[in-house]
PDB file of C-alpha atoms in Angstrom:
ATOM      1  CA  UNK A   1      40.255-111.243-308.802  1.00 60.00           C
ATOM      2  CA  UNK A   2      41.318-110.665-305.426  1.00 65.00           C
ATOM      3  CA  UNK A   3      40.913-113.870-302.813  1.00 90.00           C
ATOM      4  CA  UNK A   4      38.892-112.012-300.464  1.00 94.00           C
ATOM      5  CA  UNK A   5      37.040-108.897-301.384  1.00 95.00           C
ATOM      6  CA  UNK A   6      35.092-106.516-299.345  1.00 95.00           C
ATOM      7  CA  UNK A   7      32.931-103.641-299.490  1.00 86.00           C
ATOM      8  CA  UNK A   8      34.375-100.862-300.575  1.00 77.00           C
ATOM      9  CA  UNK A   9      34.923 -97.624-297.966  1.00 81.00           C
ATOM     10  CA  UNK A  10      34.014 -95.581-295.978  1.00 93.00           C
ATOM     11  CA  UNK A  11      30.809 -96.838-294.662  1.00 96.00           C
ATOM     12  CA  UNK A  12      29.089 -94.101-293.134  1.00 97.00           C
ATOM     13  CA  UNK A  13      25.876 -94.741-291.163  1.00 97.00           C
ATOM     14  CA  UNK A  14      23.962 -92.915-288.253  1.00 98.00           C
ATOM     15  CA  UNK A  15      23.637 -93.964-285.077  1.00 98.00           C
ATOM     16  CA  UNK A  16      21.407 -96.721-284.480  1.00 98.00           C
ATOM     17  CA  UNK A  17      20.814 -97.602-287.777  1.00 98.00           C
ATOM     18  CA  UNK A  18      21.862-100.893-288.819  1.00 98.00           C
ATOM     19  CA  UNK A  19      25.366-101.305-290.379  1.00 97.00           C
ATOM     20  CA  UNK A  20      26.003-103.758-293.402  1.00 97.00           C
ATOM     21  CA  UNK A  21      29.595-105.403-293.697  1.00 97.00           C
ATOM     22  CA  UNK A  22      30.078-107.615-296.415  1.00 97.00           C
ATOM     23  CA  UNK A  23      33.002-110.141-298.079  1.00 97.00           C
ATOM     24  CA  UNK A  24      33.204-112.394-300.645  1.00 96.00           C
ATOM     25  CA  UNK A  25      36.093-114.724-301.457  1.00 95.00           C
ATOM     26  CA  UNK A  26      37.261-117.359-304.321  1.00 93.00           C
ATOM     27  CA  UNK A  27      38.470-120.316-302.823  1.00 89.00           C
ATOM     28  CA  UNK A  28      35.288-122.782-302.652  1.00 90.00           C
ATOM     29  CA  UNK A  29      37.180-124.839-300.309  1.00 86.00           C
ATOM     30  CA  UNK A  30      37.321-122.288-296.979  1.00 89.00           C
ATOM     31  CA  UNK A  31      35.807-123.489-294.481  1.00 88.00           C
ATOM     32  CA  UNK A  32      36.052-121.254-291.571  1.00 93.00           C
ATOM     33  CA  UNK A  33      34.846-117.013-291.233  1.00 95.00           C
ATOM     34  CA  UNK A  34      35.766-114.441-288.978  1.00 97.00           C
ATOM     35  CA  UNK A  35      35.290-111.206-288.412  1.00 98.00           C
ATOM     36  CA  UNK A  36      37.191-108.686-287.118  1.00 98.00           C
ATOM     37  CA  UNK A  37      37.402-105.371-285.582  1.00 98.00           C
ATOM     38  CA  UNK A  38      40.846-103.090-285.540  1.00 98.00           C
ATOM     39  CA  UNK A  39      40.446-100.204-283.987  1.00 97.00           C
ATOM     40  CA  UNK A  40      42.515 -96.943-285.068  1.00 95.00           C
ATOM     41  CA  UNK A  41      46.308 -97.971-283.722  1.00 93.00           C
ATOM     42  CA  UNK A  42      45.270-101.243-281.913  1.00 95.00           C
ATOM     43  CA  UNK A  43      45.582-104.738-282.983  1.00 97.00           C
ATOM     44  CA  UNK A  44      42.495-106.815-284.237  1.00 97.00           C
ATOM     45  CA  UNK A  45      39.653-108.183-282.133  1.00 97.00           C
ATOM     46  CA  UNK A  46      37.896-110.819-282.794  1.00 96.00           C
ATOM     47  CA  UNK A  47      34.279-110.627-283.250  1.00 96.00           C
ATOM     48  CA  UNK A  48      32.567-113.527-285.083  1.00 96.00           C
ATOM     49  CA  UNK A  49      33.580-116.552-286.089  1.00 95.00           C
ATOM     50  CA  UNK A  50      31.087-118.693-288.472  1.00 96.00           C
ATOM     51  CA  UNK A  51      31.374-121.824-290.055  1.00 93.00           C
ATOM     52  CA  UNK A  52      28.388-123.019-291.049  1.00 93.00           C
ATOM     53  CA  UNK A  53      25.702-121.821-293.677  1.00 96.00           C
ATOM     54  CA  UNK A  54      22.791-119.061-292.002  1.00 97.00           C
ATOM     55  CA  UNK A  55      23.150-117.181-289.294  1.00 97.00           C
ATOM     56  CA  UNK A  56      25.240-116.146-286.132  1.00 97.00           C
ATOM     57  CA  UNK A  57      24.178-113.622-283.523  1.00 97.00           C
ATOM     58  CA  UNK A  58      26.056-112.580-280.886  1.00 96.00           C
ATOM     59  CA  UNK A  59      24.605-109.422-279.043  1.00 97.00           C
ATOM     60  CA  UNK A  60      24.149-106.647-281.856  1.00 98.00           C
ATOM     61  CA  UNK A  61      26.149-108.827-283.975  1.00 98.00           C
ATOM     62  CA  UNK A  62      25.005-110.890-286.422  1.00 98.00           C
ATOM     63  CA  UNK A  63      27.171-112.694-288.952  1.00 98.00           C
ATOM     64  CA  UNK A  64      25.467-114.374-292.643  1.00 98.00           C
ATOM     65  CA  UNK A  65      27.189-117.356-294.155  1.00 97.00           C
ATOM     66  CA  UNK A  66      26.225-118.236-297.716  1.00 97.00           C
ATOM     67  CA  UNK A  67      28.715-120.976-299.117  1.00 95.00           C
ATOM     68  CA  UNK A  68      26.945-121.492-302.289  1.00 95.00           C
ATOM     69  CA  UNK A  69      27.254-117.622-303.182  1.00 96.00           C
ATOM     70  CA  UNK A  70      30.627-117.545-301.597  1.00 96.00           C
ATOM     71  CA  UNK A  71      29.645-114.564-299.274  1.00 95.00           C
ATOM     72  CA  UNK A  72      30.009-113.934-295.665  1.00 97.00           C
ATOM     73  CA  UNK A  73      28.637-110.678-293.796  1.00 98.00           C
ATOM     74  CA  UNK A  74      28.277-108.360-291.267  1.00 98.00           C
ATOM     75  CA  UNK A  75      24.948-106.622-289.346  1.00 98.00           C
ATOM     76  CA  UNK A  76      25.668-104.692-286.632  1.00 98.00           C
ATOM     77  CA  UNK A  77      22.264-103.323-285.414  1.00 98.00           C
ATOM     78  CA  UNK A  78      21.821-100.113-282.895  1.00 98.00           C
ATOM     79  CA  UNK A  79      24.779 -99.106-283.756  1.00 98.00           C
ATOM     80  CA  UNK A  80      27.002 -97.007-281.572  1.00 97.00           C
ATOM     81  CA  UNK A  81      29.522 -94.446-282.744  1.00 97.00           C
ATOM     82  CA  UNK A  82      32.338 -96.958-280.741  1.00 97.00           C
ATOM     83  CA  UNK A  83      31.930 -99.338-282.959  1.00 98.00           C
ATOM     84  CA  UNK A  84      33.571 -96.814-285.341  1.00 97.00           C
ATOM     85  CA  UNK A  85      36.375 -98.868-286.472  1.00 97.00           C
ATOM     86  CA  UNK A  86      37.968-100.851-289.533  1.00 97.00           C
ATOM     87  CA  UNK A  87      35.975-103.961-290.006  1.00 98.00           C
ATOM     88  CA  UNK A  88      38.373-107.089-291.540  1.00 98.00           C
ATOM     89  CA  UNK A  89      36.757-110.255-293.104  1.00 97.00           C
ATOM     90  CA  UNK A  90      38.991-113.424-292.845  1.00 96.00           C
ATOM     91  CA  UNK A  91      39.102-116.433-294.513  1.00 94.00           C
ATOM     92  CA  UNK A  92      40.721-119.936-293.588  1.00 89.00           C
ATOM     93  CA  UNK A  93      40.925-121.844-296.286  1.00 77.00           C
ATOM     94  CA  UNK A  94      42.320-125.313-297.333  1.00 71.00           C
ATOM     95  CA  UNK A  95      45.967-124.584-295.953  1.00 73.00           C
ATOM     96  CA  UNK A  96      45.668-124.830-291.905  1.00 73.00           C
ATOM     97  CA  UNK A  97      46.924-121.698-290.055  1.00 78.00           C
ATOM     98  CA  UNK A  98      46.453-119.568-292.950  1.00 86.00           C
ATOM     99  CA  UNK A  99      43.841-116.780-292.940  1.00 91.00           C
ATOM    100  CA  UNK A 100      43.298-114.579-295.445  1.00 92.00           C
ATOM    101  CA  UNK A 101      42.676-111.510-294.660  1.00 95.00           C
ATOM    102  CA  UNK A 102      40.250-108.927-296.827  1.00 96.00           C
ATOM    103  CA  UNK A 103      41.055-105.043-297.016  1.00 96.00           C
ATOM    104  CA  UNK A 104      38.730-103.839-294.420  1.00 96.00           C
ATOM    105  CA  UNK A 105      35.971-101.574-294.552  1.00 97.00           C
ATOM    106  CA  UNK A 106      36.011 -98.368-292.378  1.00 97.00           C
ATOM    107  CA  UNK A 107      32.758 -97.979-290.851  1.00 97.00           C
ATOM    108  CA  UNK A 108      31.919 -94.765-289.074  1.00 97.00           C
ATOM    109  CA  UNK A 109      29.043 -94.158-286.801  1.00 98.00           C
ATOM    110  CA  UNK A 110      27.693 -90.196-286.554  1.00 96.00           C
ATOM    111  CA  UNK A 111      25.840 -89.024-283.586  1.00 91.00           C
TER     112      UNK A 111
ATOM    113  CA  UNK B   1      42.783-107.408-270.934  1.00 52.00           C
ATOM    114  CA  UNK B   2      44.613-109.104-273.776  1.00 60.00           C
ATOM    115  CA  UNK B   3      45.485-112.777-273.251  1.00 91.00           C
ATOM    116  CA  UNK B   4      48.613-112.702-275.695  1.00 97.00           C
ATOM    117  CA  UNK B   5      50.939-110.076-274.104  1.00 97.00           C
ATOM    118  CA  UNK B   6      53.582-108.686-276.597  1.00 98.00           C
ATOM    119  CA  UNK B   7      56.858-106.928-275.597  1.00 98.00           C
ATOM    120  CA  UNK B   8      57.970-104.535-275.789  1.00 97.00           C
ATOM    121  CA  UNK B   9      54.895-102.093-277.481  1.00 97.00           C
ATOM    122  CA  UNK B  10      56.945 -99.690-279.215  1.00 97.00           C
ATOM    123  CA  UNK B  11      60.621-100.511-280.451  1.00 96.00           C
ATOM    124  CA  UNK B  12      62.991 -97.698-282.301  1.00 96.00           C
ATOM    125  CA  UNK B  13      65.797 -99.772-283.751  1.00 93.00           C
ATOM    126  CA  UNK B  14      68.901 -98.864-286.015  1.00 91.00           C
ATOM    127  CA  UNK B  15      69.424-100.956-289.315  1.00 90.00           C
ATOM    128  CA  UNK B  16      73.123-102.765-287.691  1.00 89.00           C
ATOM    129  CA  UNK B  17      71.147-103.611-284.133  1.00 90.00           C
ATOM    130  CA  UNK B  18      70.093-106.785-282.717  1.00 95.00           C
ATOM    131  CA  UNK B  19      66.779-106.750-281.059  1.00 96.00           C
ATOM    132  CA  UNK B  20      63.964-108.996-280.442  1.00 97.00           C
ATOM    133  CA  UNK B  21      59.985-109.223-279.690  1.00 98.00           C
ATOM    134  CA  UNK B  22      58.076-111.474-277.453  1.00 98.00           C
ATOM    135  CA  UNK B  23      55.182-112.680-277.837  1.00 98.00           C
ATOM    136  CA  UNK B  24      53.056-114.627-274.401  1.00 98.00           C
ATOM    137  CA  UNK B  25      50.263-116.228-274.026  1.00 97.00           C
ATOM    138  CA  UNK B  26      48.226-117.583-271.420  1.00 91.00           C
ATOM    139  CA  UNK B  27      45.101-119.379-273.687  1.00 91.00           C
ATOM    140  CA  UNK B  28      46.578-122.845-273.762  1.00 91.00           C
ATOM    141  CA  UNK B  29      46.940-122.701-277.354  1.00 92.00           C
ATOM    142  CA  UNK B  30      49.303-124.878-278.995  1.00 91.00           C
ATOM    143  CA  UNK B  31      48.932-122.716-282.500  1.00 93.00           C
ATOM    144  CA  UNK B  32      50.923-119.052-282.626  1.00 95.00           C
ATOM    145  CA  UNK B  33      51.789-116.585-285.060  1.00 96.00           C
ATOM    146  CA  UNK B  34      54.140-113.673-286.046  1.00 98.00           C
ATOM    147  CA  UNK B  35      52.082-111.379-288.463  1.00 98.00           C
ATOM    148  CA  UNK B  36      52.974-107.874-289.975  1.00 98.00           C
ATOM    149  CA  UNK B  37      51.054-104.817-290.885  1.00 98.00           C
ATOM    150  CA  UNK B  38      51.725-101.842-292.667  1.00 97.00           C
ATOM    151  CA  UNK B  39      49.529 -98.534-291.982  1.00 95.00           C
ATOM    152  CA  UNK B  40      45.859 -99.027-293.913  1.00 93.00           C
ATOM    153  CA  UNK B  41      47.151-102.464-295.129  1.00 95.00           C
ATOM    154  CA  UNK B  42      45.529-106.023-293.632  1.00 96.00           C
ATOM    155  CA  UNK B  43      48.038-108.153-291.344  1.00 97.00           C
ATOM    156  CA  UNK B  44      50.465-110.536-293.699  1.00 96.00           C
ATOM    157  CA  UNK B  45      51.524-113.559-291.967  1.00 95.00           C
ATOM    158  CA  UNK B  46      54.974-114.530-291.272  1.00 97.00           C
ATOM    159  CA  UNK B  47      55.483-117.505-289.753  1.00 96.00           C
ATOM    160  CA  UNK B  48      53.110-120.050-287.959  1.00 94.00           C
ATOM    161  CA  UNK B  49      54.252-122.590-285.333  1.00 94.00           C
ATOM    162  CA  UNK B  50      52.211-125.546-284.417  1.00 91.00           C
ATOM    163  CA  UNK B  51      53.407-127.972-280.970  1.00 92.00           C
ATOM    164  CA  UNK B  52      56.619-125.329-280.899  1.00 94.00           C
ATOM    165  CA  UNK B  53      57.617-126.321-284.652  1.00 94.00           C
ATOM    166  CA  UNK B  54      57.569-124.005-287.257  1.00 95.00           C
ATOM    167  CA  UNK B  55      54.745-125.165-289.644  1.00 92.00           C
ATOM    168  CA  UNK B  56      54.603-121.885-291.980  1.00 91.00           C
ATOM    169  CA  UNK B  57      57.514-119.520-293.619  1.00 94.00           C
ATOM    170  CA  UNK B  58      55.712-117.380-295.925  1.00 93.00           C
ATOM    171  CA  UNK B  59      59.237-116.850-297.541  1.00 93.00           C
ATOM    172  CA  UNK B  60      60.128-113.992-294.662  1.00 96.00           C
ATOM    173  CA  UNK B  61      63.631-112.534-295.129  1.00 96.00           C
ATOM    174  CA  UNK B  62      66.429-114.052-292.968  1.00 96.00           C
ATOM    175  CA  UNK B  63      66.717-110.594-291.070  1.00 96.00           C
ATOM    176  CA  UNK B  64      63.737-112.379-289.560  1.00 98.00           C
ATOM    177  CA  UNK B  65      64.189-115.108-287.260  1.00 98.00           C
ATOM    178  CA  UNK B  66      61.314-117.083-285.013  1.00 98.00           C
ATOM    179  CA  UNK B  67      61.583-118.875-281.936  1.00 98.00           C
ATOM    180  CA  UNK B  68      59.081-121.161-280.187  1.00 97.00           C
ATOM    181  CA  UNK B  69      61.056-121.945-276.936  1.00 95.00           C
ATOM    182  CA  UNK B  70      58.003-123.624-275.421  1.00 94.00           C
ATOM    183  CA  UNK B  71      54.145-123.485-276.122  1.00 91.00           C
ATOM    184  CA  UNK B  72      53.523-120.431-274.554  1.00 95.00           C
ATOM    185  CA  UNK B  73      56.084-118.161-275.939  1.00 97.00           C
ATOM    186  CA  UNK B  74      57.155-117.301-279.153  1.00 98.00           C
ATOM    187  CA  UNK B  75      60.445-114.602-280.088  1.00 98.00           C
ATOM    188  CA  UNK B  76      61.019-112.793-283.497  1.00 98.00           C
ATOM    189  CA  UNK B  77      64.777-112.024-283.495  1.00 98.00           C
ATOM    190  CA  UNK B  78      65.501-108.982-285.716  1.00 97.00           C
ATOM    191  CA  UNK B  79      68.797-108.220-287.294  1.00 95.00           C
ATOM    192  CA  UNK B  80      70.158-106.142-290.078  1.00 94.00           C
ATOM    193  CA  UNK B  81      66.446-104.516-290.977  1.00 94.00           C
ATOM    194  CA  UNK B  82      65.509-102.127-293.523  1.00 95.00           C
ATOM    195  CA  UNK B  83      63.544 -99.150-293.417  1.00 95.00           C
ATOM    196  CA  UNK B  84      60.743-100.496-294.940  1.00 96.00           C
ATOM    197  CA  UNK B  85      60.190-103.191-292.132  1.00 97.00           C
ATOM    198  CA  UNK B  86      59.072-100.307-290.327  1.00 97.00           C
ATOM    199  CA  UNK B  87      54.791-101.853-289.025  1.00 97.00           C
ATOM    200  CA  UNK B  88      53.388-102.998-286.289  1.00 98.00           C
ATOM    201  CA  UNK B  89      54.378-106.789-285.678  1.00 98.00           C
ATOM    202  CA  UNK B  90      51.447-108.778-284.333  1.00 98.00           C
ATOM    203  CA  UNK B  91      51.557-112.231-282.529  1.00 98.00           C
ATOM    204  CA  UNK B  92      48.446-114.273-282.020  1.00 96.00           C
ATOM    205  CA  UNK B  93      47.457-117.557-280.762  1.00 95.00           C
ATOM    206  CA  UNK B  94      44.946-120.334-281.679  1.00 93.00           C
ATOM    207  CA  UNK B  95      43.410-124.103-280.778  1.00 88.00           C
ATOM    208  CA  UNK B  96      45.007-126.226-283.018  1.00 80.00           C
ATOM    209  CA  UNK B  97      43.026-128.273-285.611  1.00 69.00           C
ATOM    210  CA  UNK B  98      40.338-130.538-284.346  1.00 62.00           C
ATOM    211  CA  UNK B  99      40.993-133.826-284.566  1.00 58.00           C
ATOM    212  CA  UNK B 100      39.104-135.622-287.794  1.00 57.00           C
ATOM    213  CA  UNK B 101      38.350-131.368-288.841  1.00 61.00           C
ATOM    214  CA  UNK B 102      39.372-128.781-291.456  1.00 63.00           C
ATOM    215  CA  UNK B 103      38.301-126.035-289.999  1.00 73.00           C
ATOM    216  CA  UNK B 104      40.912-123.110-289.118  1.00 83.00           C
ATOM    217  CA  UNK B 105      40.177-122.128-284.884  1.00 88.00           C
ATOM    218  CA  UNK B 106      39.823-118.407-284.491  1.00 92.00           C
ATOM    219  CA  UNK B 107      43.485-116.307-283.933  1.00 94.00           C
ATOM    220  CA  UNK B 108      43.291-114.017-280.944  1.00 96.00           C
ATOM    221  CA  UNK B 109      46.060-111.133-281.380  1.00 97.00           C
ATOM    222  CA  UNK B 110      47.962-109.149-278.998  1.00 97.00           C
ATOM    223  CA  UNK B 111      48.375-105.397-278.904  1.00 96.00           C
ATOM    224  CA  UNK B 112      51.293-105.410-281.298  1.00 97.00           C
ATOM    225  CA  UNK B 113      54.849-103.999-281.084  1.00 98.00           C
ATOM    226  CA  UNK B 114      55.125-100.974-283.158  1.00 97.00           C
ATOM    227  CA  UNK B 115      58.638-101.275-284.873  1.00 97.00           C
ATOM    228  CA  UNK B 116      60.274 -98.370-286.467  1.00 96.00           C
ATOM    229  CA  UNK B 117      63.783 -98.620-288.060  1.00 95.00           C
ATOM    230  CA  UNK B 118      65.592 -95.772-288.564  1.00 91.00           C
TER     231      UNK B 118
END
């Protein structure tokens, strides 16, 4: 089992439908999430950042924390075709400095 | 407009050169990173320095070679590379760990220098 999983790609919704981003990992010990988006040929940006159990919203972001289930995830509402992009879940875990990254879902948003 | 400014963006190197990236940032971080990424691949970290020391090797070749000459830059000196170290090389910053806390601070990355060895 891989440390950090996500949804398998491409995600393909219209625009301003909601988007759904999801990640699971293994080590019950992380304690900080993040979320970020690379663009095609740029570096990552960071989105979200969670570390608590619920909810985060930011904007037409909204990031789910469920430490019990081990899952963290993604809602981007209304969303736009630029926020076409490769979506990467990260983990920190017990070792400080050390994120692990997941594979990234490619989300693409049609007119 | 990024905060950690990389140089140079695009490097073309031959496998006997010398060469070497910078990495600069203006956040007042004390954390920073050298990370690598292959096309369609997630970014693998390299190293990780904390208060200019070197905290993290994730048992990178000795073709690679870090430098934290003081807390707001950070070098990667290259030497004797291969074809496949051919990615884009990332640097990013962070807070450091919060006193009494666990909890990693979020890394903010610069554009990247796009490496190709020929």
């Amino acid at each position: 089992q891989k440390e950090v999983e996500q949804n398998s790609g491409p995600l393909s919704v219209p625009e301003g439908a909601i988007a759904s981003l999801n990640c699971t990992y293994s080590d019950r010990g992380s304690q900080s999430f993040f979320w970020y988006r690379q663009y095609s040929g740029k570096s990552p940006e960071l989105i979200m950042s969670i570390y608590s159990n619920g909810d985060k919203e930011d904007g037409r972001f909204t990031a789910q924390l469920n430490k019990a289930s081990q899952y963290v995830s993604l809602l981007i509402r209304d969303s736009q075709p630029s926020d076409s992009a490769t979506y990467l879940c990260a983990i920190g875990g017990t070792s400080y400095g050390k994120l692990t990254f997941g594979q990234g879902t490619i989300l693409t948003v049609h007119p | 407009d990024t905060e950690v400014t990389q140089t140079p963006k695009h490097l073309v190197m031959g496998m006997t050169n010398k060469k070497s990236l910078k990495c600069e940032q203006h956040m007042g971080h004390r954390a920073m990173y050298w990370y690598k990424q292959k096309a369609k691949k997630p970014p693998e970290l390299m190293f990780v320095y904390s208060y200019e020391k070197l905290s993290i090797n994730e048992s990178v070749p000795s073709r690679f070679s870090p430098e934290c000459p003081n807390s707001s830059l950070l070098n990667l000196h290259l030497h004797a590379l291969q074809p496949e170290d051919s990615a884009l090389y990332l640097c990013a910053s962070s807070q450091t760990r919060i006193i009494g806390g666990d909890s990693n601070q979020p890394q903010h990355f610069g554009d990247g220098t796009r490496l190709s060895i020929l």
